[in-house]
Short mmCIF file of C-alpha atoms in Angstrom, two decimals:
data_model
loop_
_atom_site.label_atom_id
_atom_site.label_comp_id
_atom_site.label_asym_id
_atom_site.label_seq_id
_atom_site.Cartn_x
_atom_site.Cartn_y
_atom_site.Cartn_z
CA UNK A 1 4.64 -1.84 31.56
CA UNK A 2 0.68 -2.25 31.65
CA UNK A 3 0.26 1.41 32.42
CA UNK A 4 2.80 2.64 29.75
CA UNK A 5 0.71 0.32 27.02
CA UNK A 6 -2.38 1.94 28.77
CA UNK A 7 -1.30 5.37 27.74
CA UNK A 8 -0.25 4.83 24.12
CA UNK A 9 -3.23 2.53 23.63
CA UNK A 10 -5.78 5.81 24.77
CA UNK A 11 -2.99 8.23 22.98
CA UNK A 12 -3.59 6.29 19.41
CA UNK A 13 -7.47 5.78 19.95
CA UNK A 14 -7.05 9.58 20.78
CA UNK A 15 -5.41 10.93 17.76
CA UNK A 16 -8.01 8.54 15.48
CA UNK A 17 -11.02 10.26 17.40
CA UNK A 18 -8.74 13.41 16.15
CA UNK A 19 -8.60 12.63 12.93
CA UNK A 20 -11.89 11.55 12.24
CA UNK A 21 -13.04 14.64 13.51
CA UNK A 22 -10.76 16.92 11.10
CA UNK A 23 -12.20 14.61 8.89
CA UNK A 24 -15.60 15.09 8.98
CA UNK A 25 -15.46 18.71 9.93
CA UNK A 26 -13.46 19.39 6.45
CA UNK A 27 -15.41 17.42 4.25
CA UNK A 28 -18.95 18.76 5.91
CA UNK A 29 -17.34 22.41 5.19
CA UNK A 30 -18.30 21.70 1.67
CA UNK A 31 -21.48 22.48 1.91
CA UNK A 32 -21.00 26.00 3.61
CA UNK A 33 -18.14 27.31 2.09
CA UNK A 34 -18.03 30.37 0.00
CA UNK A 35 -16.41 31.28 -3.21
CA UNK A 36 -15.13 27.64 -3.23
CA UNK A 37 -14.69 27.64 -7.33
CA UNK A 38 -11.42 30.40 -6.79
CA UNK A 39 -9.89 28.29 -4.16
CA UNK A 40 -10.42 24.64 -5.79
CA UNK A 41 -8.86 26.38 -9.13
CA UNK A 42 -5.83 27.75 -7.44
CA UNK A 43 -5.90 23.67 -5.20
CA UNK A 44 -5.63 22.03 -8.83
CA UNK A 45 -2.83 23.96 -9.97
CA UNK A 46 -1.16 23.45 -7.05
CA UNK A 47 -1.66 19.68 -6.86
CA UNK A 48 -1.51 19.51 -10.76
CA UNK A 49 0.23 21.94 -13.01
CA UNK A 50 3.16 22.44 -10.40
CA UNK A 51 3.53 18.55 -10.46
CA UNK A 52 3.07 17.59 -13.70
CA UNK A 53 6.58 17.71 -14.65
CA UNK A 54 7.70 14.61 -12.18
CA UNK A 55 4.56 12.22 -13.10
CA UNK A 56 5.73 12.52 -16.57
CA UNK A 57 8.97 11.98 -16.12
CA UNK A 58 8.65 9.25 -13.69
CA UNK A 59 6.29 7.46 -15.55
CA UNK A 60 8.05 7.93 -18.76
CA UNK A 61 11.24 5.74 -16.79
CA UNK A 62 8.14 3.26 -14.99
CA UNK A 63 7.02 2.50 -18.49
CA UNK A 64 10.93 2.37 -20.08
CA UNK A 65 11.82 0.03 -17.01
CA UNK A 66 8.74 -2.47 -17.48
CA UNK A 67 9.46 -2.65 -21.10
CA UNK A 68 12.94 -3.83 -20.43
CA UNK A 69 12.86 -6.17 -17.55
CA UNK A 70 9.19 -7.70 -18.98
CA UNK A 71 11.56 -8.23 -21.97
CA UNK A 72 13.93 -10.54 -20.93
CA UNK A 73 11.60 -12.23 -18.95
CA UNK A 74 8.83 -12.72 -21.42
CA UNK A 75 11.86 -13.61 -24.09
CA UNK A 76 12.96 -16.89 -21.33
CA UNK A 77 9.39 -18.12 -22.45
CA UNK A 78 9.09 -16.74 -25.99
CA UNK A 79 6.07 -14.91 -25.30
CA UNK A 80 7.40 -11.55 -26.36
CA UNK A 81 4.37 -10.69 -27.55
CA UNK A 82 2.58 -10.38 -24.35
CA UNK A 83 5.18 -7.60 -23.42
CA UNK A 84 2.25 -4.69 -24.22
CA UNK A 85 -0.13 -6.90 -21.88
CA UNK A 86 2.09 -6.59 -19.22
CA UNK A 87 3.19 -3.56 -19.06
CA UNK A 88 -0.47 -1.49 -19.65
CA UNK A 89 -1.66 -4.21 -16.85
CA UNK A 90 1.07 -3.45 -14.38
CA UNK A 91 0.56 0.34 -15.15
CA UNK A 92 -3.38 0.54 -14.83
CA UNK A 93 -4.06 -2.02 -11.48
CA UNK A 94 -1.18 -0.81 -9.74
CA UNK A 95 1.84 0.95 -10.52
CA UNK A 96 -0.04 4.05 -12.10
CA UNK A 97 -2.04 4.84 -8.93
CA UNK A 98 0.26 4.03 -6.25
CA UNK A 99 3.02 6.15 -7.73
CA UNK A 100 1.64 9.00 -9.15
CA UNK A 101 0.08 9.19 -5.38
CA UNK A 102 3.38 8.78 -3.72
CA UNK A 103 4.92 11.51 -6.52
CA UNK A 104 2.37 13.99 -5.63
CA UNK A 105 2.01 13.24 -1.91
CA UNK A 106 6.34 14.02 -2.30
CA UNK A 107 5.75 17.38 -3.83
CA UNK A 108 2.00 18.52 -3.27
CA UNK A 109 1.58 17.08 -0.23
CA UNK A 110 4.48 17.78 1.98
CA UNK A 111 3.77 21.71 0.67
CA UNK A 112 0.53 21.56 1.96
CA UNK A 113 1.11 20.44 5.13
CA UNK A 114 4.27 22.87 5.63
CA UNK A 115 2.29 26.03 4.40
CA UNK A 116 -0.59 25.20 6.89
CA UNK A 117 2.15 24.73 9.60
CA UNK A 118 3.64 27.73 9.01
CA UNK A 119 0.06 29.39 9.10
CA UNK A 120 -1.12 27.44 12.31
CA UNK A 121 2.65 28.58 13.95
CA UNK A 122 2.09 32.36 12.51
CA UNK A 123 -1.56 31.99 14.21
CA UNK A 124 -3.12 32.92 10.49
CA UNK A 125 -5.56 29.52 11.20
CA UNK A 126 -6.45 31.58 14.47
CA UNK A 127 -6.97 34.81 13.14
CA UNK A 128 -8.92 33.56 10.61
CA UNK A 129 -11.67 31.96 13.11
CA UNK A 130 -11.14 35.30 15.48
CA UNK A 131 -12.48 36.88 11.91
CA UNK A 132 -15.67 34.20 11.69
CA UNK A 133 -13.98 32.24 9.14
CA UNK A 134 -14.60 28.50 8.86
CA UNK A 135 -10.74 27.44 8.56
CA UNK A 136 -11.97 23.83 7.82
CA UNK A 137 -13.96 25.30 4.66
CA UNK A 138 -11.72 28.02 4.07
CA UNK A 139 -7.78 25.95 4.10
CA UNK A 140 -9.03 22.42 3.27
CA UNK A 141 -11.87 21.32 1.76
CA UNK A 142 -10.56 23.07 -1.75
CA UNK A 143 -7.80 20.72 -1.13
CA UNK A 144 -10.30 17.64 -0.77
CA UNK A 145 -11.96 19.11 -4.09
CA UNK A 146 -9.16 19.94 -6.19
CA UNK A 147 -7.86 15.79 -4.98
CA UNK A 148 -11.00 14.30 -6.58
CA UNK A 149 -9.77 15.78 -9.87
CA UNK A 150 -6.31 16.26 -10.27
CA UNK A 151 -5.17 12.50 -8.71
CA UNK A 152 -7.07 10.84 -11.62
CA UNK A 153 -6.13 13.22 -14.42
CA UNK A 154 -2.53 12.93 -13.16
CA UNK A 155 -3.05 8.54 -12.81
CA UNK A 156 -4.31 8.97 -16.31
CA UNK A 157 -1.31 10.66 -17.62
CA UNK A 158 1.39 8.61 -16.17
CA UNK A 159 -0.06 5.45 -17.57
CA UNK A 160 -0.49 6.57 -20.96
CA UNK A 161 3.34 8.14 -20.72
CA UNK A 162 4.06 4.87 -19.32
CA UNK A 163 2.72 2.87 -22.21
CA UNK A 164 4.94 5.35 -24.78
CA UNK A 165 7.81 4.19 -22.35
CA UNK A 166 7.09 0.55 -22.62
CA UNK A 167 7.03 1.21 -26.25
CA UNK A 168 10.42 2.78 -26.67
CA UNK A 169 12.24 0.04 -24.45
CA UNK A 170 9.94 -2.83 -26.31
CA UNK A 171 9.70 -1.66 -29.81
CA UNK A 172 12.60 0.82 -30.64
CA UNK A 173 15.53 -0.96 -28.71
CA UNK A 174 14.66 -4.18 -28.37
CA UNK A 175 12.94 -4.93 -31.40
CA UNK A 176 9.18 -5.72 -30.64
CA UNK A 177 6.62 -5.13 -33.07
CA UNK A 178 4.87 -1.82 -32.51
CA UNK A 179 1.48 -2.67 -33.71
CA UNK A 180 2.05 -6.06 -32.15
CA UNK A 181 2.91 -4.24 -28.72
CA UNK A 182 -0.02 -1.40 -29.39
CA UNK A 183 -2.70 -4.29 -30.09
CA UNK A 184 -2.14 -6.38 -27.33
CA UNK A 185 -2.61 -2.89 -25.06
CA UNK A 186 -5.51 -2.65 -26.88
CA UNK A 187 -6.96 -6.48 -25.73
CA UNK A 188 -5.71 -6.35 -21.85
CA UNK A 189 -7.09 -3.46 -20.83
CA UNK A 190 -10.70 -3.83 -19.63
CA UNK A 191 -13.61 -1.12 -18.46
CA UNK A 192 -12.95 -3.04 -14.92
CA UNK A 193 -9.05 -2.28 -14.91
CA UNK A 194 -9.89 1.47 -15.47
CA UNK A 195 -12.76 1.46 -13.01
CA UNK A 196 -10.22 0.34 -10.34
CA UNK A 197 -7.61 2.73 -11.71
CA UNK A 198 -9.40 5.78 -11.12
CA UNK A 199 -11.03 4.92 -7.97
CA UNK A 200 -8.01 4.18 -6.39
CA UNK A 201 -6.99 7.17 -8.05
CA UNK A 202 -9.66 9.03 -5.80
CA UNK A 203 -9.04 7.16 -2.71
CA UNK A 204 -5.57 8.06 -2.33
CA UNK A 205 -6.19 11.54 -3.58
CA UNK A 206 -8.80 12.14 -0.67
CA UNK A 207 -6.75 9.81 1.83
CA UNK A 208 -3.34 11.94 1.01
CA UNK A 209 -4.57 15.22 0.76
CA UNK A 210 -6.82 14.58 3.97
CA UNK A 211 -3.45 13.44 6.07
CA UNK A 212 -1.26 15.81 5.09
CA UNK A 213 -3.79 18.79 5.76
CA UNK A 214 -4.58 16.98 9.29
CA UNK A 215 -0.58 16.76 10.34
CA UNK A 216 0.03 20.99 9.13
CA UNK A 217 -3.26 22.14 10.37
CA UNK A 218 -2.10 20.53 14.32
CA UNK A 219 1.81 20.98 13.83
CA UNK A 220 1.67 23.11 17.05
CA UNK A 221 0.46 19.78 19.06
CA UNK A 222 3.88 18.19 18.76
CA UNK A 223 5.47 18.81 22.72
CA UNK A 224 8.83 17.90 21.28
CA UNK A 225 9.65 20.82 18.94
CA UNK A 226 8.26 24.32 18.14
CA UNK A 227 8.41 27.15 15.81
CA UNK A 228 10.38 25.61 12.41
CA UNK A 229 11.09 22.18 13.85
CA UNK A 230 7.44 21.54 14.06
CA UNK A 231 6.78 22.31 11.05
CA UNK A 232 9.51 19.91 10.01
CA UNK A 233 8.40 17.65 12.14
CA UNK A 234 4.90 17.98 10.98
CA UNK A 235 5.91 17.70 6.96
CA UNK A 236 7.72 14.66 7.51
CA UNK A 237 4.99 12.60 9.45
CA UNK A 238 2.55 14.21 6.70
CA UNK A 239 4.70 12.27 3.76
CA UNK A 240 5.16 8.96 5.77
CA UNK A 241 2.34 8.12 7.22
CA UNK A 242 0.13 9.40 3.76
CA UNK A 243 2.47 6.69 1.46
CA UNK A 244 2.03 4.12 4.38
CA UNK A 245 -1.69 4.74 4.04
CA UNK A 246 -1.87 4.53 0.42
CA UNK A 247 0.09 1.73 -0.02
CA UNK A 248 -2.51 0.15 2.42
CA UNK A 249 -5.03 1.34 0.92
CA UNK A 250 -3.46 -0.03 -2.26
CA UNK A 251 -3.78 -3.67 -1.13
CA UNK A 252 -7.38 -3.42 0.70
CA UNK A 253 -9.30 -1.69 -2.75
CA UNK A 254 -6.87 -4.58 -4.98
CA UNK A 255 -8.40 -7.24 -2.63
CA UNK A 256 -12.15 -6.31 -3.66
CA UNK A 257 -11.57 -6.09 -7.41
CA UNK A 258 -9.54 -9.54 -7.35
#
């Protein structure tokens, strides 16, 4: 027993010293890589034009959900009224960030992690360092880049769809005043709640991108699969343990702006 919790104790410090590694290696490619502007532009559409279509539609539902269920509870206490302040707070602290980062971690993520599998399994990542090529600067700090950006712009938009949603459920169907539902947005919302929006926003963007990248870039280390399972194998660990992470994250950057 002691030597089998010996061995996955030095396995998981092991894969941390790994990661941090990747880590720092990617993000300290920055600074050397060239003709970084063509890559982070081709990253943010990617990450954002290619996904744009789910954050709107899933925050168009997030916001048409909140509207009803805040509805019949606010109604219990006739506070009706309040139904804008909870559904622009519930959108901006929390439910904004956390799922536009698990819809593009879905989509954008598990692609990146498959197309650097199938380039670390093709041995592109090794041809490209037989060439001179910094693969850290070259395959992932765009990535890292083109995070910073598009999570935030993409946070952004799925709140404000979410608000219209809130609206339609509130207003249109169930009868709340609009500019009674608009105005009270209009009061909750405060420069701190965006502040911890979009750094969030930023946190899982970097935290995401920077798992998935680590899990394609190393597919080839998993002894229990090759060739296409690996790259399975690689896609799916890339999705889980990134929405794990943000949803920790979630709770640990919540916890210093409570």
């Amino acid at each position: 027993m002691l030597p089998l919790l010996g061995r996955e104790t030095l396995r998981i410090v092991s894969g941390f010293g790994d990661f941090a590694l990747f880590t720092g290696r990617s993000f300290g490619a920055l600074a050397t890589s060239r003709r970084l502007a063509r890559r982070v532009i081709r990253s943010v559409y990617e990450q954002g034009t290619v996904c744009l279509p789910v954050i709107l539609i899933v925050g168009l539902f997030t916001g048409l959900v909140l509207g009803l269920q805040g509805y019949h509870v606010l109604s219990r206490f006739g506070s009706v009224g309040l139904l804008g302040t909870l559904v622009s707070l519930s959108l901006v602290r929390e439910m904004g960030p956390v799922l536009a980062a698990l819809m593009l971690i879905g989509q954008a993520g598990s692609a990146l992690a498959a197309e650097l599998g199938i380039q670390r399994n093709t041995e592109q990542i090794v041809a490209l360092e037989t060439m001179g090529v910094e693969s850290h600067g070259y395959l992932v700090a765009p990535r890292l880049l083109a995070a910073l950006l598009v999570y935030p712009i993409q946070t952004a938009l799925f709140v404000v769809v979410g608000f219209w949603g809130g609206s339609l459920s509130g207003s249109l169907l169930l009868g709340v005043d609009s500019g009674v539902y608009w105005s009270s947005i209009e009061r909750a919302i405060e420069p701190r709640d965006l502040r911890e929006c979009f750094i969030k926003a930023a946190c899982f963007g970097l935290l995401s991108v920077t798992i998935c990248a680590y899990q394609g870039f190393y597919a080839d280390r998993n002894p229990s699969a090759t060739g296409a399972r690996a790259v399975s194998a690689a896609t799916t660990r890339a999705v889980v343990i990134s929405s794990i992470m943000v949803l920790i994250a979630d709770y640990v950057i919540s916890s210093f702006f409570i």
